[in-house]
Tab-separated table of C-alpha atoms in Angstrom:
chain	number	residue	atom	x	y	z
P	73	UNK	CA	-4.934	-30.221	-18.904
P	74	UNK	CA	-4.473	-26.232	-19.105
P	75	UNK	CA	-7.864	-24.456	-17.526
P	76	UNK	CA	-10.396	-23.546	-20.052
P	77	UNK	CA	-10.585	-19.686	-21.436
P	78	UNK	CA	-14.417	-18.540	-20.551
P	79	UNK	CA	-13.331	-14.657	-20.880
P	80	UNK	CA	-12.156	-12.697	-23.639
P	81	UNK	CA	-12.007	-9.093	-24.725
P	82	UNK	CA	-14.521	-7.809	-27.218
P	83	UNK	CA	-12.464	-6.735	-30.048
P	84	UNK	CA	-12.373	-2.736	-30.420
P	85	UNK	CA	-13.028	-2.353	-26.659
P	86	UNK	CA	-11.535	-2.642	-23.546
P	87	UNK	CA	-14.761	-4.939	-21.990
P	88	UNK	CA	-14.414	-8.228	-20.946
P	89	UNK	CA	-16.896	-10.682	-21.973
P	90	UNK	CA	-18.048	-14.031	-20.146
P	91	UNK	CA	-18.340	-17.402	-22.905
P	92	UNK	CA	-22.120	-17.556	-21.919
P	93	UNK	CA	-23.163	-14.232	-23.066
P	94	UNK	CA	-21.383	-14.104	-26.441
P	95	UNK	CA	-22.473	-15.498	-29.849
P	96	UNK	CA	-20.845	-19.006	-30.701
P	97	UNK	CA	-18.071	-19.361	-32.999
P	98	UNK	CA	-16.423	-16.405	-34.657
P	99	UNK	CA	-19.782	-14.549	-34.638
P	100	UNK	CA	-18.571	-13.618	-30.823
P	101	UNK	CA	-16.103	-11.094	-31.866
P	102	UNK	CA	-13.809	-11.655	-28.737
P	103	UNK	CA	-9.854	-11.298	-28.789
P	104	UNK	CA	-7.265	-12.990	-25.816
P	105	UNK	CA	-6.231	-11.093	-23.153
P	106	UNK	CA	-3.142	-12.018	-23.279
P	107	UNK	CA	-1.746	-12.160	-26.828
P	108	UNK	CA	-4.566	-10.688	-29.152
P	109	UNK	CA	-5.397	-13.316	-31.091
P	110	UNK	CA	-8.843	-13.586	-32.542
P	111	UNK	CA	-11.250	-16.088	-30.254
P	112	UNK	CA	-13.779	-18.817	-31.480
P	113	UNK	CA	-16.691	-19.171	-29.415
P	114	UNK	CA	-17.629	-22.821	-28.450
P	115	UNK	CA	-20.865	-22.474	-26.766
P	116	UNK	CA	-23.689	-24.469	-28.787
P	117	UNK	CA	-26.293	-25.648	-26.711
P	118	UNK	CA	-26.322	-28.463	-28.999
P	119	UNK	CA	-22.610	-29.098	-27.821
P	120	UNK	CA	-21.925	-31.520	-24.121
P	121	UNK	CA	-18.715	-30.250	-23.979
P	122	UNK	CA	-17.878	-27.739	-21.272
P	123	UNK	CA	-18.636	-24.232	-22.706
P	124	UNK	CA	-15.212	-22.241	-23.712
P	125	UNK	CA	-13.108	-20.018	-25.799
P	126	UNK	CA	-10.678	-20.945	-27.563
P	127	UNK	CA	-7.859	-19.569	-30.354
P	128	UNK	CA	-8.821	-19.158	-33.950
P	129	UNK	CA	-5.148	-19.953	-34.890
P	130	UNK	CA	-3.739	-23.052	-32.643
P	131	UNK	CA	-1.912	-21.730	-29.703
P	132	UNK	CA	0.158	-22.266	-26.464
P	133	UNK	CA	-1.211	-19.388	-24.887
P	134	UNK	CA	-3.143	-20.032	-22.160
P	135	UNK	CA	-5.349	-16.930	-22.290
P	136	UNK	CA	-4.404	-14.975	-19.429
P	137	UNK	CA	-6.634	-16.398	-17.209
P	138	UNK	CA	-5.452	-14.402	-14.352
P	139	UNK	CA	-5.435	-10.692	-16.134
P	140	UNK	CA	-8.911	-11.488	-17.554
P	141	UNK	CA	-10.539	-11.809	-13.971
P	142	UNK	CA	-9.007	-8.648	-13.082
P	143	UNK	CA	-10.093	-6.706	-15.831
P	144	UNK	CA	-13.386	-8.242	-15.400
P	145	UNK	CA	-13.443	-7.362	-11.630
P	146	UNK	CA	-12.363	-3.602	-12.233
P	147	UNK	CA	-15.439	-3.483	-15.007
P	148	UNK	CA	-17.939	-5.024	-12.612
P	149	UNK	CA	-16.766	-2.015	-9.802
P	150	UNK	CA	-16.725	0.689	-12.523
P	151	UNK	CA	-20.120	-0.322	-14.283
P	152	UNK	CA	-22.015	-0.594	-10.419
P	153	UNK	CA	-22.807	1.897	-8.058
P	154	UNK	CA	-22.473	1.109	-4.605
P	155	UNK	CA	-20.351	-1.321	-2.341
P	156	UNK	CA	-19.962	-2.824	0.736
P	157	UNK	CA	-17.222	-1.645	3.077
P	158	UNK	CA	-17.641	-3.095	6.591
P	159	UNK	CA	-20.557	-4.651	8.197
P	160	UNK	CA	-23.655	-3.059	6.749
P	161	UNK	CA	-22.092	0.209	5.991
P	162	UNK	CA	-22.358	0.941	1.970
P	163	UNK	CA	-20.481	3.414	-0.373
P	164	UNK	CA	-23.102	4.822	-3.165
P	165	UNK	CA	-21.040	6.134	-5.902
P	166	UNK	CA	-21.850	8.107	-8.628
P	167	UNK	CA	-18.441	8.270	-10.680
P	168	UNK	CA	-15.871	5.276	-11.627
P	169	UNK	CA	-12.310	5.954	-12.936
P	170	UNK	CA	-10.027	3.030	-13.628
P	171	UNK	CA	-6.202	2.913	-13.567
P	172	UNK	CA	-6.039	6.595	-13.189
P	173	UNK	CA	-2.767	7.942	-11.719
P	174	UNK	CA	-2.175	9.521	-8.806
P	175	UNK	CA	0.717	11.250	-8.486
P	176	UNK	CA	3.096	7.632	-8.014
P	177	UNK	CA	0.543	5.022	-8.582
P	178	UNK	CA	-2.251	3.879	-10.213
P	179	UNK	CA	-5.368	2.629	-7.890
P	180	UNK	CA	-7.367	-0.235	-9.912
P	181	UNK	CA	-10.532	1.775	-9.351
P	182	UNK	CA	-10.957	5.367	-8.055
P	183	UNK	CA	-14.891	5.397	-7.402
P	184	UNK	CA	-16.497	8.877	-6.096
P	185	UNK	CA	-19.601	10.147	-4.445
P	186	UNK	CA	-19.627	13.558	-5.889
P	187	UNK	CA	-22.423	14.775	-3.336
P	188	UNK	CA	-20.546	13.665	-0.149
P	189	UNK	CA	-17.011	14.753	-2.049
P	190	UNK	CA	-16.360	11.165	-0.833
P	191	UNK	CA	-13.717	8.925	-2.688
P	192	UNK	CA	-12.676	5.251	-2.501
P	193	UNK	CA	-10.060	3.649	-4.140
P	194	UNK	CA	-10.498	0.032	-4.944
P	195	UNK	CA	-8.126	-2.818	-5.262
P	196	UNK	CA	-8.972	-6.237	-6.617
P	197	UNK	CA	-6.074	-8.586	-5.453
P	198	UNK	CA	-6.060	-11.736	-7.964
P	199	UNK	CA	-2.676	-12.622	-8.117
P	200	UNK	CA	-0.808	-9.784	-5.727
P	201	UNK	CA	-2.049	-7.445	-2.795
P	202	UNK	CA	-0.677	-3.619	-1.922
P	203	UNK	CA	2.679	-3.982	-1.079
P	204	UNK	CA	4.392	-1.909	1.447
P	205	UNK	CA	5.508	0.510	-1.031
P	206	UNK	CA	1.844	1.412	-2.743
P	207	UNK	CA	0.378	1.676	0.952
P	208	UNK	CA	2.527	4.338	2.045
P	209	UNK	CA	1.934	5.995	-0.596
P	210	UNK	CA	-1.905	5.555	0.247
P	211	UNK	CA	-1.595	7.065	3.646
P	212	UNK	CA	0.885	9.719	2.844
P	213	UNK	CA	-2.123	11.224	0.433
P	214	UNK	CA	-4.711	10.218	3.129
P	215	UNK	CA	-6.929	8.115	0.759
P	216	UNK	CA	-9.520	5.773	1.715
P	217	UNK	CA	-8.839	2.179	-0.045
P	218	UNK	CA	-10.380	-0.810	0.361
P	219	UNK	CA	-8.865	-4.285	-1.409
P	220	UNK	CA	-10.725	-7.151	-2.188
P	221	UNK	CA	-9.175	-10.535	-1.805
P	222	UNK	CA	-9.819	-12.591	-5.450
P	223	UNK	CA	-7.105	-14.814	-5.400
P	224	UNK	CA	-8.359	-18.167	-4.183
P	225	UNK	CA	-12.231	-17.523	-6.818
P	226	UNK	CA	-13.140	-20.118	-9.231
P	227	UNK	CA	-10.939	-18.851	-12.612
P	228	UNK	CA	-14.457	-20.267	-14.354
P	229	UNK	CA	-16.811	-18.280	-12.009
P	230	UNK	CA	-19.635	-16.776	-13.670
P	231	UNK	CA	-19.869	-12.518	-14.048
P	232	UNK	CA	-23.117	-12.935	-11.506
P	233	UNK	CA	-21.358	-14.522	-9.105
P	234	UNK	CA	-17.941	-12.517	-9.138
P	235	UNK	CA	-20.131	-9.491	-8.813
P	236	UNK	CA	-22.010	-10.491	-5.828
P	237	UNK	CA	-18.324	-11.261	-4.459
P	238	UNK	CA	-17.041	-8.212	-5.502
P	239	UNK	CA	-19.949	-6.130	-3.923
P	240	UNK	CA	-20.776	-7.703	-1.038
P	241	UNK	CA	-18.920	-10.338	0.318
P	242	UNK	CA	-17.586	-9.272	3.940
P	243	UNK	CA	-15.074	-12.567	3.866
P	244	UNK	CA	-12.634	-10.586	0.995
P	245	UNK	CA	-12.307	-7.076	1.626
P	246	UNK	CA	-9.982	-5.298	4.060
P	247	UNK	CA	-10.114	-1.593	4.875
P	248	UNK	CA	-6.505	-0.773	4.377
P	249	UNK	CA	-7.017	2.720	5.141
P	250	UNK	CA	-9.129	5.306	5.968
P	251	UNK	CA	-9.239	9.027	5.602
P	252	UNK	CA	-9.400	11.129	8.558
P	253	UNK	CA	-12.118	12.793	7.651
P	254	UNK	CA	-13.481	15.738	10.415
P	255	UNK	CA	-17.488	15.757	11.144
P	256	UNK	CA	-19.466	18.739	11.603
P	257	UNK	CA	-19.768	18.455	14.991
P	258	UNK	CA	-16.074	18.638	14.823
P	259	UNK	CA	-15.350	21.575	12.640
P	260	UNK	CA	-17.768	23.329	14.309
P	261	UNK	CA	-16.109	22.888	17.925
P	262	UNK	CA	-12.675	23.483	16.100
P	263	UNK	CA	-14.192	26.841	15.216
P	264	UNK	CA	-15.901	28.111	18.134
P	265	UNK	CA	-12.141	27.103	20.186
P	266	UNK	CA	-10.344	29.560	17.641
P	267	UNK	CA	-13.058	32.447	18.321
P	268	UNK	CA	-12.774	32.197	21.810
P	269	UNK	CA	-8.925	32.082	21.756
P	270	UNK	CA	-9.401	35.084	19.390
P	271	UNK	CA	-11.878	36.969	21.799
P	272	UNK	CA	-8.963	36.675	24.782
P	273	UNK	CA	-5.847	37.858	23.081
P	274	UNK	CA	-8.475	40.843	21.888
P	275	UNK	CA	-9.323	41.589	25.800
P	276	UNK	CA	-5.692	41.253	26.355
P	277	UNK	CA	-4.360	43.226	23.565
P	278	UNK	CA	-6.910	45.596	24.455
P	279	UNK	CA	-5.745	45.971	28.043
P	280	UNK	CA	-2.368	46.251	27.570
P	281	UNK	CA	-3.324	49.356	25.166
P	282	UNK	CA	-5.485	51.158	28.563
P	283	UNK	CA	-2.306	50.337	30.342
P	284	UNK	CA	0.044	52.143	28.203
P	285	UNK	CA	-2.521	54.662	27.798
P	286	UNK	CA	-2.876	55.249	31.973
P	287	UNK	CA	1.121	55.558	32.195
């Protein structure tokens, strides 16, 4: 027996919608991922079977299980504000961009901290992970990116839980690279180097001036 459908796109939109939140029937305005077809709802309380979507015109599609999670995984990152990198170290964001390109390739989410002039880029792995290719790429531009392993969650986990996942779990994610990013402290050392590497080839330049000057 195929797996049931429990996500399908609100018609008009590009947002993903979980079976439990939606009106039953017809009434939940939902359309499959994966060919377009119109969804029926069958979520009555009243009803003991398992809660589902399923095609308002008999089908062989089997819903696009797969690409629904990931669209639904790039919405929960987009519609949030902060995540967990590493240990207890968190990225607050305050911007979300999905699929944007970048130059060669198109990060799942590009999420920003405008303040810190911070970016992340986000990868949700469901069925594939950054190949070789796509990661040179990342360090040739010197990006921060972070992918999140989704490929062995329930296909018939709820939003809640694929958002707590998605957020926090340490047991997916995997820094795949990180910007070198000079502090302060650094800069600031960097600069007072070049003025005192100035200040000497002034004295010298000067002295070689008297020099002349004396012969």
């Amino acid at each position: 027996m195929s797996a049931k459908i429990t996500l399908g796109k609100i018609i008009g939109t590009e947002k993903i919608a979980h079976i439990s939140i939606v009106k039953n029937g017809l009434k939940c305005n939902c359309e499959c991922v994966e060919c377009g077809e119109k969804l029926i709802a069958v979520n009555n309380k009243n009803n003991k079977r398992e809660i589902h979507f399923r095609h308002e015109i008999e089908s062989d599609c089997k819903g696009g299980i797969e690409t629904a999670l990931h669209l639904l995984a790039k919405q929960i990152v987009a519609e949030n504000n902060s995540i967990r990198l590493f240990d207890n170290t968190f990225f607050n964001y305050s911007k979300s961009e999905i699929e944007v390109s970048l130059t060669d390739y198109n990060p799942d989410v590009i999420i920003e901290n405008i303040e810190l002039n911070q970016k992340w880029l986000i990868e949700l792995a469901v069925t594939s992970f950054i190949g070789n290719e796509k990661l040179e790429k990342i360090q040739r531009d010197n990006l921060n990116c972070l992918e999140i392993d989704l490929k062995k969650v329930d296909r018939k986990i709820s939003p809640n839980e694929l958002k707590d996942i998605i957020l926090n779990d340490l047991e997916v994610r995997s820094v795949i690279n990180q910007e070198n990013i000079r502090t302060e402290k650094e800069k600031s050392e960097e600069n007072y180097l070049m003025y005192i590497i100035g200040f000497i080839a002034l004295i010298f330049g000067l002295r070689k001036i008297f020099r002349r000057k004396k012969l």
